[in-house]
Tab-separated table of C-alpha atoms and ligand atoms in Angstrom:
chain	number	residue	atom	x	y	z
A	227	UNK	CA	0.000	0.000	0.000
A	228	UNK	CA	0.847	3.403	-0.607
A	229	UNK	CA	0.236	7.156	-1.526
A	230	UNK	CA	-1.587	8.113	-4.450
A	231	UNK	CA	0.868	9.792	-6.705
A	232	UNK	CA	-0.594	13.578	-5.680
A	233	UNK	CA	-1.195	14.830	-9.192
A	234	UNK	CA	-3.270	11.746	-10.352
A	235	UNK	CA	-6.181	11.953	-8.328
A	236	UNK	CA	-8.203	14.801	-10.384
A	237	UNK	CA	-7.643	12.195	-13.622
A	238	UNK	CA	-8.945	9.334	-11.338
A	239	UNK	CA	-11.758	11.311	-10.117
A	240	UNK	CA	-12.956	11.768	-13.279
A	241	UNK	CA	-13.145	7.978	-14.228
A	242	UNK	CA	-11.131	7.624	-17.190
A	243	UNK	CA	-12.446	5.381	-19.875
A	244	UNK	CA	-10.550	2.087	-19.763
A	245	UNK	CA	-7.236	2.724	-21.688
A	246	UNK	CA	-7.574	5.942	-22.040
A	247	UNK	CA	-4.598	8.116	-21.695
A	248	UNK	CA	-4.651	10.379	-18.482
A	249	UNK	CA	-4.111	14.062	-19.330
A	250	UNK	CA	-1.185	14.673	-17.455
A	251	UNK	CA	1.246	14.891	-20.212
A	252	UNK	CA	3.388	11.676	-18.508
A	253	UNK	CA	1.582	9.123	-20.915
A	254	UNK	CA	-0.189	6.822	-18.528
A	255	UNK	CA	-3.211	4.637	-19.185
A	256	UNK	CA	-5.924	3.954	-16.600
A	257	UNK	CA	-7.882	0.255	-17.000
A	258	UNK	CA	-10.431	-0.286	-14.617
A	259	UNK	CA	-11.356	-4.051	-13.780
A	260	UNK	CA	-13.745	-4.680	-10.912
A	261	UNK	CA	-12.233	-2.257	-7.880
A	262	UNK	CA	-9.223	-2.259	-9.063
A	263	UNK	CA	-7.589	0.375	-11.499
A	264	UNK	CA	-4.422	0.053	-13.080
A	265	UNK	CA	-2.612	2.819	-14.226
A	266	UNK	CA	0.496	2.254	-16.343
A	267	UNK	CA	2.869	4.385	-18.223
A	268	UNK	CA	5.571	7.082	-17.924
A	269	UNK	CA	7.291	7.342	-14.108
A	270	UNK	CA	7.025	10.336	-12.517
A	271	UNK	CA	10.789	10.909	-13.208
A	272	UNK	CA	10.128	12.255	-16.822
A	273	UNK	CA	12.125	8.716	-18.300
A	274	UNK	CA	9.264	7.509	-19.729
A	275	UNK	CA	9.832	3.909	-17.932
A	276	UNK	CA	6.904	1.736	-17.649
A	277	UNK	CA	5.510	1.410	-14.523
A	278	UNK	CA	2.530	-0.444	-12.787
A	279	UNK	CA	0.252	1.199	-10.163
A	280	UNK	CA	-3.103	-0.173	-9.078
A	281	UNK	CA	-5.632	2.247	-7.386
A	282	UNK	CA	-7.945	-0.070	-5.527
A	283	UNK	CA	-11.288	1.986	-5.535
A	284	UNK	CA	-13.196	0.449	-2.928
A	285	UNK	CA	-10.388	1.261	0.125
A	286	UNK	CA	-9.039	4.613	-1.941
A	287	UNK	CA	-5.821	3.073	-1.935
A	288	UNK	CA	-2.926	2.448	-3.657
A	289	UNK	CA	-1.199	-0.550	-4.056
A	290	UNK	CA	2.517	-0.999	-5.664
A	291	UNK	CA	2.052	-4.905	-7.008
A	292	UNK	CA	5.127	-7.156	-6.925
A	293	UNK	CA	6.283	-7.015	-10.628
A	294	UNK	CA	7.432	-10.192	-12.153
A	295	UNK	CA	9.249	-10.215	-15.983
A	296	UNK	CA	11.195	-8.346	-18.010
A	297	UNK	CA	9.227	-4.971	-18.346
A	298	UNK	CA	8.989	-3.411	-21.851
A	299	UNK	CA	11.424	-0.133	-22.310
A	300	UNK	CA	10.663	3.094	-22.430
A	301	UNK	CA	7.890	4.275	-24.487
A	302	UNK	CA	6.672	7.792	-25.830
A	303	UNK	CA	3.421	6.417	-25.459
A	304	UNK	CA	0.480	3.092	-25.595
A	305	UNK	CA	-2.871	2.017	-25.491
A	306	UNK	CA	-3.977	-0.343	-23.224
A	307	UNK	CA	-7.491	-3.051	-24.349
A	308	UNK	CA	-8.766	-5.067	-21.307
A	309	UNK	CA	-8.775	-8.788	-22.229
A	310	UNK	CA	-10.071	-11.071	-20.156
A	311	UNK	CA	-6.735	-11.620	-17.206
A	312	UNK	CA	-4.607	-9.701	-18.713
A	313	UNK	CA	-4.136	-6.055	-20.143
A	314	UNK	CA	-2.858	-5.930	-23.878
A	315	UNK	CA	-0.006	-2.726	-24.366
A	316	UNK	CA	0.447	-1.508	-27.808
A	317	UNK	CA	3.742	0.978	-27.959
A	318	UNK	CA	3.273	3.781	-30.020
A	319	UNK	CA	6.615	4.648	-32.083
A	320	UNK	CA	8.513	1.555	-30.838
A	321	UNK	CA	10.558	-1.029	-32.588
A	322	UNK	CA	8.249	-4.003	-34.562
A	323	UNK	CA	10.249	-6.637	-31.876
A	324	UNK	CA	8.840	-4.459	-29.149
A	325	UNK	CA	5.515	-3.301	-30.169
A	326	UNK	CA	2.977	-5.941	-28.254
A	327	UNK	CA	3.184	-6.352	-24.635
A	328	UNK	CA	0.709	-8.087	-21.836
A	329	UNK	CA	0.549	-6.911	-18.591
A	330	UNK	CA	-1.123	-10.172	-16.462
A	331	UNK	CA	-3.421	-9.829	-14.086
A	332	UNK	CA	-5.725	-12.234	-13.345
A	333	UNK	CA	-4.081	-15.310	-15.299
A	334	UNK	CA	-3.175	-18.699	-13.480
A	335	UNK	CA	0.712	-17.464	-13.142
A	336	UNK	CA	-0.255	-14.159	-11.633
A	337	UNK	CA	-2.751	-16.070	-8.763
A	338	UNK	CA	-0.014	-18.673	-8.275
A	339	UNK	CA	2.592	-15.882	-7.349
A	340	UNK	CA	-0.240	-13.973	-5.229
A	341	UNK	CA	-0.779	-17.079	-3.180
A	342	UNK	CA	2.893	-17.975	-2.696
A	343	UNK	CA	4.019	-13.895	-2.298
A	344	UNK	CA	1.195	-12.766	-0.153
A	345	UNK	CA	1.060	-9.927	-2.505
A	346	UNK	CA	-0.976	-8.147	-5.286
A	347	UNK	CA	0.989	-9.195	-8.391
A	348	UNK	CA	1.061	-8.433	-11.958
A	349	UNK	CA	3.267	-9.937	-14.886
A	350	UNK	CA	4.946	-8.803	-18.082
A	351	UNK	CA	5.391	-10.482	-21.163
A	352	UNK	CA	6.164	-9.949	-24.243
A	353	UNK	CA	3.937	-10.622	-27.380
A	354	UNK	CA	5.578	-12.488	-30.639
A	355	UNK	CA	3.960	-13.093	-33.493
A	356	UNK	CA	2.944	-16.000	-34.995
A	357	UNK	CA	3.045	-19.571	-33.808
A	358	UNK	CA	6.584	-20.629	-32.716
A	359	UNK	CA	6.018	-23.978	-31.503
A	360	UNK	CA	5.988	-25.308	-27.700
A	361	UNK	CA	9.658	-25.559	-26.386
A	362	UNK	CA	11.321	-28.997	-25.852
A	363	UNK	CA	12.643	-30.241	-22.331
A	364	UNK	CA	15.099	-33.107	-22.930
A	365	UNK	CA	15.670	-34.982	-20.016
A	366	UNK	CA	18.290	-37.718	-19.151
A	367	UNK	CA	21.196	-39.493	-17.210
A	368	UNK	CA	24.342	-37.639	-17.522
A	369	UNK	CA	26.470	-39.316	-20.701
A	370	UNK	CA	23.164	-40.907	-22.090
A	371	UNK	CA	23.988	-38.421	-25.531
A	372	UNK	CA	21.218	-35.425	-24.741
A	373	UNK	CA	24.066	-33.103	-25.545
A	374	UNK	CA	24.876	-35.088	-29.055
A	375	UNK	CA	21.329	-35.387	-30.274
A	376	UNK	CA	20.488	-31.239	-28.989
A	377	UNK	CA	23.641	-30.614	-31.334
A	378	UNK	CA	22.674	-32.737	-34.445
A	379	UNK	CA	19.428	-30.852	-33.941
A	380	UNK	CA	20.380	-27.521	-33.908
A	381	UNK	CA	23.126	-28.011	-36.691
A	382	UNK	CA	20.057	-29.413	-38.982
A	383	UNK	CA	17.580	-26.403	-37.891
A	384	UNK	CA	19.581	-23.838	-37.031
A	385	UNK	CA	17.023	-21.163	-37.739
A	386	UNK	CA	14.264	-23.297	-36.160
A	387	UNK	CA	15.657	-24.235	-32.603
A	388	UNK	CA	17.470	-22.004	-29.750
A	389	UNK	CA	19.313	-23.161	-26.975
A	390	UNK	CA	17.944	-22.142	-23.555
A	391	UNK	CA	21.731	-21.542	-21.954
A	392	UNK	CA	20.842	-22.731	-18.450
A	393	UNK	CA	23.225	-21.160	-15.177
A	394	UNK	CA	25.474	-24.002	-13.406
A	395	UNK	CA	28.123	-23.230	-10.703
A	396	UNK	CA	29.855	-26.084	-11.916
A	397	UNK	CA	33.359	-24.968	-13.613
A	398	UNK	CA	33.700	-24.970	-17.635
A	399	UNK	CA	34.951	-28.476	-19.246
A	400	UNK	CA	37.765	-27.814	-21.881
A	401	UNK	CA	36.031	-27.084	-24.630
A	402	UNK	CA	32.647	-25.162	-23.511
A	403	UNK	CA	32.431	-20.936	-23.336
A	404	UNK	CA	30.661	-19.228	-21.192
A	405	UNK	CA	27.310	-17.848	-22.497
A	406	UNK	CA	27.003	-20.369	-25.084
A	407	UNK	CA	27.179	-23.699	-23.497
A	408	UNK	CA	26.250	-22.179	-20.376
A	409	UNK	CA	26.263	-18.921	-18.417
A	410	UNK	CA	29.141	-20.316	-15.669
A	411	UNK	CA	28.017	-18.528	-12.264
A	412	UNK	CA	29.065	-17.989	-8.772
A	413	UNK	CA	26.838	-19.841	-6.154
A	414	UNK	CA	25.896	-16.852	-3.874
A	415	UNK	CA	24.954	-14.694	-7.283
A	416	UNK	CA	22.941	-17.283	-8.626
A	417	UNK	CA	21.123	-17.888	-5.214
A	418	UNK	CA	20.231	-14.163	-4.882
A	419	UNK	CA	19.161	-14.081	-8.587
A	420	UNK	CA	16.667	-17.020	-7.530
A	421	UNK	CA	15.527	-15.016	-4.951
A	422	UNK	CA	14.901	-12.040	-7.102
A	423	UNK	CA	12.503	-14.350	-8.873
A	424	UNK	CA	15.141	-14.125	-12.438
A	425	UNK	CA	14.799	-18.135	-12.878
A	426	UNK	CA	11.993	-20.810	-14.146
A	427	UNK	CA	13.248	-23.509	-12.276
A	428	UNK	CA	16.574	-24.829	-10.375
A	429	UNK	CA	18.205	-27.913	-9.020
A	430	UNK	CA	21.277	-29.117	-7.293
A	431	UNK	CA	22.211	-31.615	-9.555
A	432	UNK	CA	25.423	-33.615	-8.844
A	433	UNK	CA	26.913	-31.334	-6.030
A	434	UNK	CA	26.270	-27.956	-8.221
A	435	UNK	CA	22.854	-25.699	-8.715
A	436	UNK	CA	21.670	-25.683	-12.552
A	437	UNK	CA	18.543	-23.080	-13.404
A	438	UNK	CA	16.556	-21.814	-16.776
A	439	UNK	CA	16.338	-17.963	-16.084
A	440	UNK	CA	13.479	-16.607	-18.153
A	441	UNK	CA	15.719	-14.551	-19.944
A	442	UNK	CA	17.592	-17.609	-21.482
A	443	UNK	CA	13.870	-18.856	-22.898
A	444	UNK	CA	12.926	-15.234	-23.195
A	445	UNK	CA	15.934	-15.119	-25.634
A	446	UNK	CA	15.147	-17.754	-27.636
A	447	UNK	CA	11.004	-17.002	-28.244
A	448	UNK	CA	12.161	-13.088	-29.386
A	449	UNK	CA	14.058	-15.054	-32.217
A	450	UNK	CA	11.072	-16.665	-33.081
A	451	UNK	CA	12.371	-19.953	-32.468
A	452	UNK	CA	11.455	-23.409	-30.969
A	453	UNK	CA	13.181	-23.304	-27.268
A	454	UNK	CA	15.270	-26.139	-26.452
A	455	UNK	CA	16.154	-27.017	-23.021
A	456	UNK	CA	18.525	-29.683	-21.866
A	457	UNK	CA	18.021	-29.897	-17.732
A	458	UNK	CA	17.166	-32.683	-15.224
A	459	UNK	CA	14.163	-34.913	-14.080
A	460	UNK	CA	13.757	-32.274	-10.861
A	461	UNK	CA	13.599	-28.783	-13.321
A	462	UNK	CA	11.550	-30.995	-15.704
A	463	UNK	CA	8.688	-31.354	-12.944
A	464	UNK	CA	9.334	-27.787	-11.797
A	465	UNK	CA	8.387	-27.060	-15.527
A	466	UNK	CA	5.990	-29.258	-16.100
A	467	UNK	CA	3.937	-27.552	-12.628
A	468	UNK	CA	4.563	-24.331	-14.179
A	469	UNK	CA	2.933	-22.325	-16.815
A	470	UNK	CA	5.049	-22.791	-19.530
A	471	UNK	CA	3.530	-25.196	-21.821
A	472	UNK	CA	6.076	-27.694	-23.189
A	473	UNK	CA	7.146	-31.211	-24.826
A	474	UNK	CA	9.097	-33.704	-22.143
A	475	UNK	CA	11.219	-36.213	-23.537
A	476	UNK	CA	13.217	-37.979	-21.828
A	477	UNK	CA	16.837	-39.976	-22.940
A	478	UNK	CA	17.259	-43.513	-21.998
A	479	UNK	CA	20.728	-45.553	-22.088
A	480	UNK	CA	20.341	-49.176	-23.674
A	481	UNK	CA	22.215	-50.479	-20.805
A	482	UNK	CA	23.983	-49.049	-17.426
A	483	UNK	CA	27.381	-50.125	-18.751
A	484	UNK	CA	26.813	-49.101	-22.214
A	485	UNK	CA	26.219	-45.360	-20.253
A	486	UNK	CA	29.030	-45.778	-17.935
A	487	UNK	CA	31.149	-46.605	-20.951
A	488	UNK	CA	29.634	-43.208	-22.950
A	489	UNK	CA	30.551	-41.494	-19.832
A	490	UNK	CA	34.027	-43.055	-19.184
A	491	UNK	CA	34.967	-42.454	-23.049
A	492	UNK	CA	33.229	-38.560	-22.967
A	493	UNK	CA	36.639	-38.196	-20.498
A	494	UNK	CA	35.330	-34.762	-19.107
A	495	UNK	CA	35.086	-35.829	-15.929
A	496	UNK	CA	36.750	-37.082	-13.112
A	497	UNK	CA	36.563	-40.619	-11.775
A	498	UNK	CA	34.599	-39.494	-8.317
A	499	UNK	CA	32.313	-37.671	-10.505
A	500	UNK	CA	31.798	-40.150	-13.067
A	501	UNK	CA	30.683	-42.751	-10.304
A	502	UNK	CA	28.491	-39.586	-8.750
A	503	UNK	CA	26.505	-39.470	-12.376
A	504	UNK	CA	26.197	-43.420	-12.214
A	505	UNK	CA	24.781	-43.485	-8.887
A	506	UNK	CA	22.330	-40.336	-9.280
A	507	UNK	CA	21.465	-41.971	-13.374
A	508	UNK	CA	19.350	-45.486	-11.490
A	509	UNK	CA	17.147	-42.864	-9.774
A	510	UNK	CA	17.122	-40.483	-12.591
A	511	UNK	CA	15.927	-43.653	-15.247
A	512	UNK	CA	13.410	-44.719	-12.525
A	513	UNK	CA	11.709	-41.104	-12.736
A	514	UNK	CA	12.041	-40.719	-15.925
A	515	UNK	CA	10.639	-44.049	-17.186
A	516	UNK	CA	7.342	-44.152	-14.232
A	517	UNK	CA	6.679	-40.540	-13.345
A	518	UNK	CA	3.645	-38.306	-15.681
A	519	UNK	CA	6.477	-35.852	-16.345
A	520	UNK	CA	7.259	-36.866	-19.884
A	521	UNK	CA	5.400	-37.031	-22.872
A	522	UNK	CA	8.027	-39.747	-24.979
A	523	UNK	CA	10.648	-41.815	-23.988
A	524	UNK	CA	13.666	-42.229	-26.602
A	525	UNK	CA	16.100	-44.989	-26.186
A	526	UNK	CA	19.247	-44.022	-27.207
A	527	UNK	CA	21.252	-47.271	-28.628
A	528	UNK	CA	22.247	-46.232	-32.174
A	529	UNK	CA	22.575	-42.522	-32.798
A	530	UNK	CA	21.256	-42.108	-35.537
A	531	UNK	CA	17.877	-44.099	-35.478
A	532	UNK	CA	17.609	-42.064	-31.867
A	533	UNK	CA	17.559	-38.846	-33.941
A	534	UNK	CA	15.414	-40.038	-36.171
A	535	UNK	CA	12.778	-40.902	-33.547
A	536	UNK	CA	13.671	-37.421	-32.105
A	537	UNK	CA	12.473	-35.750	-35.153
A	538	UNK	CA	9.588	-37.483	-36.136
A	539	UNK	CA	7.918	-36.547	-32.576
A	540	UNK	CA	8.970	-33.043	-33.208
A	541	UNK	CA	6.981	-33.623	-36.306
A	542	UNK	CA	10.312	-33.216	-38.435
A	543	UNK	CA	9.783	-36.605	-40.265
A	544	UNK	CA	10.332	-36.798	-43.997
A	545	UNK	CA	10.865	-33.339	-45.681
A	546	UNK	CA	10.793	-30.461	-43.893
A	547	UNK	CA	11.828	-26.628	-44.812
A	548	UNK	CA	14.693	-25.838	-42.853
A	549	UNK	CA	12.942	-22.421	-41.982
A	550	UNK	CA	11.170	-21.517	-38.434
A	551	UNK	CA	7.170	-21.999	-38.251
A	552	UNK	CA	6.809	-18.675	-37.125
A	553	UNK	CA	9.100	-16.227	-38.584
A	554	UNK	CA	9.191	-12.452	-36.693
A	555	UNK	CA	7.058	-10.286	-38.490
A	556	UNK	CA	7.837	-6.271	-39.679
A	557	UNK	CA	5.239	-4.250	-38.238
A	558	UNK	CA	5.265	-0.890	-37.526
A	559	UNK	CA	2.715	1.257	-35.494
A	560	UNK	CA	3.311	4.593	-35.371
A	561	UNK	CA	3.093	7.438	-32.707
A	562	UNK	CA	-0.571	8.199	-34.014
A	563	UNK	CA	-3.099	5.175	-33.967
A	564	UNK	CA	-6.267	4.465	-32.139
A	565	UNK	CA	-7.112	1.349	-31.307
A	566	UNK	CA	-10.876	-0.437	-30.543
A	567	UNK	CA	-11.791	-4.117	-29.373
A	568	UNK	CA	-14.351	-6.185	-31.592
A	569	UNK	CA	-14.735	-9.731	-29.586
A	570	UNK	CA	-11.301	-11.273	-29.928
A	571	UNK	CA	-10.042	-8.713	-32.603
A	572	UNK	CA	-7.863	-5.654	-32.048
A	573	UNK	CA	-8.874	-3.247	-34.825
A	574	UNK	CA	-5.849	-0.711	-34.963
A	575	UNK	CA	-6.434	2.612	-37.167
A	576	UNK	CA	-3.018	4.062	-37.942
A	577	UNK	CA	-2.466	7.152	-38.932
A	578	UNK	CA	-0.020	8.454	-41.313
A	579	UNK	CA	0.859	12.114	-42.844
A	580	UNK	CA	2.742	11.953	-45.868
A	581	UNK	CA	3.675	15.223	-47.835
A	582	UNK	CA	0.589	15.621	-49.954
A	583	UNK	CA	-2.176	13.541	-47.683
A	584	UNK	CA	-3.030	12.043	-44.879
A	585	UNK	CA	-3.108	7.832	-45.179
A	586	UNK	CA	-4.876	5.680	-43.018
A	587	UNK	CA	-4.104	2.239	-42.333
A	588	UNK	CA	-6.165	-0.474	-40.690
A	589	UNK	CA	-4.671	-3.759	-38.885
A	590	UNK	CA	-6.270	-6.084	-37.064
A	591	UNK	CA	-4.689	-7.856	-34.181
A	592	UNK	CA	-6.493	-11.676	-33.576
A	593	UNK	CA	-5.646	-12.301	-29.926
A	594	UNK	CA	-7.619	-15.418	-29.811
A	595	UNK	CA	-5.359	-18.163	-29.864
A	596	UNK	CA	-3.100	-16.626	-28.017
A	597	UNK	CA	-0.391	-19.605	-26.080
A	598	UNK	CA	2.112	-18.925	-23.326
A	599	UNK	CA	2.547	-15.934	-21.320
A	600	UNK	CA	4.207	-15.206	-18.421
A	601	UNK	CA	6.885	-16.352	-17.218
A	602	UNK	CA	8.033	-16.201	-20.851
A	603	UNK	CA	6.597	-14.628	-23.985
A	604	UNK	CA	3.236	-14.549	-25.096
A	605	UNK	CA	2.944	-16.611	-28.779
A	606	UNK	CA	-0.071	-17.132	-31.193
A	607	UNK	CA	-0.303	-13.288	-32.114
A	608	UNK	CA	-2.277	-12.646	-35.597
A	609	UNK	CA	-2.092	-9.785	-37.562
A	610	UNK	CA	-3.733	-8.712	-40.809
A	611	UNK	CA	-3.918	-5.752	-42.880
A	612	UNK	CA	-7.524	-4.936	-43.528
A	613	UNK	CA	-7.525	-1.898	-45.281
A	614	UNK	CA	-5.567	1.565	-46.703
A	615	UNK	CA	-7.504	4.577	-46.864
A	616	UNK	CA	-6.255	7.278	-48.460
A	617	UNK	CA	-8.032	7.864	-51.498
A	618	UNK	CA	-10.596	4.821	-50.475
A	619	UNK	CA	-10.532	1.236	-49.364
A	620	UNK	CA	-6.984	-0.284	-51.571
A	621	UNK	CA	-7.545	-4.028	-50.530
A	622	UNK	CA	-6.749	-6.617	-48.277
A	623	UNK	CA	-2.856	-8.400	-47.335
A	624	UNK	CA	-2.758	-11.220	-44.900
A	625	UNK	CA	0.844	-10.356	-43.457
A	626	UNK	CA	0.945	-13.105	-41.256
B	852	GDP	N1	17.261	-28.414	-13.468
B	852	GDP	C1	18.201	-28.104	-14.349
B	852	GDP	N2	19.062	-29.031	-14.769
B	852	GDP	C2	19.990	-28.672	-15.682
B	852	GDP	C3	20.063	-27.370	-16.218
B	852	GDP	N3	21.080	-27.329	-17.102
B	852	GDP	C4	21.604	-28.563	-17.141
B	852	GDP	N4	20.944	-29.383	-16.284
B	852	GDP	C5	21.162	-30.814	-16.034
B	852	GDP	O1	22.274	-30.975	-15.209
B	852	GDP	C6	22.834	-32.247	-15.429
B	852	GDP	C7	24.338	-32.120	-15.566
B	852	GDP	O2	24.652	-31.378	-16.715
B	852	GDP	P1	26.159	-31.216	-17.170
B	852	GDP	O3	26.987	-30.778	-16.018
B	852	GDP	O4	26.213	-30.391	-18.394
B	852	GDP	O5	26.630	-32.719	-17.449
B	852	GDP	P2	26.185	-33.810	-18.537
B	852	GDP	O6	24.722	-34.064	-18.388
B	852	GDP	O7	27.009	-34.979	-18.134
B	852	GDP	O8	26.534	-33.287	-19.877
B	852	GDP	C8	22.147	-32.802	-16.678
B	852	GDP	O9	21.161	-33.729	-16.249
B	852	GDP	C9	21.492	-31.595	-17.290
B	852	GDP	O10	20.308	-31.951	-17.986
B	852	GDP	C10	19.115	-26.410	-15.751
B	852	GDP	O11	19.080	-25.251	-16.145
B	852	GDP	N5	18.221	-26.823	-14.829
B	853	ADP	N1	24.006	-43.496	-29.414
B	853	ADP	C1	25.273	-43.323	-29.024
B	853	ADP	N2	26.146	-44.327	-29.183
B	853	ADP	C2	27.422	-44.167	-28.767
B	853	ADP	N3	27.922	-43.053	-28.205
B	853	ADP	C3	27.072	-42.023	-28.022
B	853	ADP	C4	25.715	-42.092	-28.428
B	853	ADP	N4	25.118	-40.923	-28.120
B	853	ADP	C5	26.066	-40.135	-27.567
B	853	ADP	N5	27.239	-40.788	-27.515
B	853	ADP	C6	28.506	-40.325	-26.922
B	853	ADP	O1	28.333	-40.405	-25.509
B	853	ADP	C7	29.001	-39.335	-24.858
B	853	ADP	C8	28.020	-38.604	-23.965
B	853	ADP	O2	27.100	-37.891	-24.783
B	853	ADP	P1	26.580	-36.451	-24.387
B	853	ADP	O3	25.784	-35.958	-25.527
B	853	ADP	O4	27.695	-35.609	-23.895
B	853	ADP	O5	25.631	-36.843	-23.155
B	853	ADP	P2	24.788	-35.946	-22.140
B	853	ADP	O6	24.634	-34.580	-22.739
B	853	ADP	O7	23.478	-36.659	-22.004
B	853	ADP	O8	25.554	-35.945	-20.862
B	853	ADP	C9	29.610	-38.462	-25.939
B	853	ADP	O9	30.976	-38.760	-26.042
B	853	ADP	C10	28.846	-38.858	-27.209
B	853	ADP	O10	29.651	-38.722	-28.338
């Protein structure tokens, strides 16, 4: 709880329209659902950040909500459209990969954090168009070949998968770099970033603590790519009680000593943590093979029939262009658009002077199969151009 930012109250008073800006110059939007009013927009401090208040109407309070995500950047202005649990942000002026933003509410991640916090709590994430498949968790024993088969993967479709670099404390093997195999991290950094709420899931697997941050997935879905992650059976169940929707698979050896001989040959480790990985891998298999966590099981015996297997459930059997399912698409708002709400469609009425005339165009946003959301991004965005006036209607272009 707090005070009401002093120079708000006459626009409050006045019950702004939902969305509509507040005439105060600092390019804030007020959304009312139920008692509560949520003003976002410009901080007080003239940067233009985006900030979250709520104004809860029936005490005449305010309340500063626990913000989870990244939050979008600065922004010379936006309109805000009430859907349902969550509050859809369109940036005027702002880059095409950082147009389309949702502000949770009310959805299942949001009243999972209230119950656990103890506090009001909204979300961010970020909006990509298109429909960028479900990310991958690839589960396994250590030396079992998750690594190999991630790699042949990735080297096949390297514009359709990205790597979710996960955090370990454990030190760098010979040949791996920091930031690209993993981000290599100091214990008491990595414990205060969990704290800080900057991670999916973690686990102390063989003496060190692994984690997803939702940046690392974060990075991935802004590329428009399929996310792959490569942790344990313990961050698999995390995940799979989390929101993010996703495909389990999980690696099994043919035999113990054909894994302990994988292992022994790999030669990255040392022996006392090689017969660490062999003891943890019987429990590992055992959750892996009875638990509901995963969706398929893959035996890994020969390599290459493995990766077959791998693709097919990925739905990569046979041909397949070696392009992403949802590319990013170039689309550019500008300063001056309005924007209305017809059902599940966004209709957005851009405005544009040229040197002779004044053009408008007309988009319209589908936000009803929208997938994901917070923690994470927000796919299944649909856009379509449904009209240029400037001398009359020119036509239609589907630009999804
Ligand atoms: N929970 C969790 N496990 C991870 C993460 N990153 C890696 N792991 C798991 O940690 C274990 C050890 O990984 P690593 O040290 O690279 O050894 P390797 O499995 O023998 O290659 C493996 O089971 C990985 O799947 C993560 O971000 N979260
Ligand atoms: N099907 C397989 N047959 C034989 N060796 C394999 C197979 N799959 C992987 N390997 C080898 O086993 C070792 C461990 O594989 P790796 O991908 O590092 O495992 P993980 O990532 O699960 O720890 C590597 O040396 C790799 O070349």
């Amino acid at each position: 709880m707090g005070e009401a930012p002093a120079f708000l109250v006459d626009d409050l008073q006045n019950e702004p329209l939902n969305g509509f800006e507040l005439k105060n110059g600092t390019c804030k939007t007020a959304t009312t659902i139920g008692n509560k009013m949520y003003v976002i927009g410009g901080a007080d401090d003239g940067t233009l950040s985006i900030e979250v208040q709520i104004f809860d109407r029936s005490l005449g309070e305010w309340i500063h909500p626990t913000v989870h995500g990244t939050k979008p950047l600065s922004s010379k202005g936006h309109s805000a459209v009430f859907l349902n649990d969550r509050i859809l942000i369109l940036k005027k002026g702002a880059k095409s990969d950082d147009q389309i933003w949702f502000l949770e509410v009310d959805t299942q991640y949001v009243r999972q954090q209230q119950k656990q916090l103890g506090t009001e709590v909204v979300a961010w994430s970020k909006g990509v168009t298109g429909n960028a498949e479900k990310p991958v968790v690839i589960s396994g024993p250590s030396g079992v070949g998750k690594g190999t088969l991630i790699s042949m993967l990735m080297k096949e479709f390297p514009s359709m998968f990205g790597f979710s670099v996960s955090h370990t404390t454990r030190a760098p093997r010979g040949m791996e770099k920091d930031g690209v195999h993993y981000h290599f991290t100091e214990k008491s950094v990595m414990e205060k970033e969990i704290k800080d709420g900057k991670f999916l899931e973690f686990a102390s697997v063989h003496g060190n603590l692994y984690g997803t941050s939702v940046e690392a997935v974060e990075v991935v879905a802004d590329a428009g790519k399929r996310c792959i992650l490569d942790i344990d059976v313990q961050g698999a169940r995390s995940v799979r009680s989390s929101s993010l929707e996703a495909v389990f698979i999980f690696v099994c050896p043919p035999s113990m000593e054909e894994l302990e001989k994988r292992l022994r040959d790999r030669g990255t480790e040392t022996e006392e943590q090689i017969l660490k990985r062999l003891r943890n891998a019987a429990a590992e298999i055992e959750q892996g093979k009875s638990s509901n966590i995963f969706d398929f099981i893959l035996y890994n015996d020969n390599l290459e029939e493995c990766y077959e297997k791998l693709k097919k459930l990925l739905g990569l059997g046979g041909c397949v262009a070696a392009t992403p399912k949802s590319a990013l698409r170039e689309l550019n708002l500008p300063l001056d658009h309005s924007v209305s709400k017809i059902d599940d469609k966004i209709i957005i009425n851009c405005i544009s002077s040229g040197l002779e005339k004044e053009s408008k165009n007309l988009i319209m946003l589908d936000v009803s199969a929208l997938k994901g959301g917070a923690p994470g991004r927000t796919r299944g965005l649909d856009f379509q151009a449904i009209g240029s006036f400037s001398d009359g209607l020119i036509g239609m272009e589907r630009l999804s």
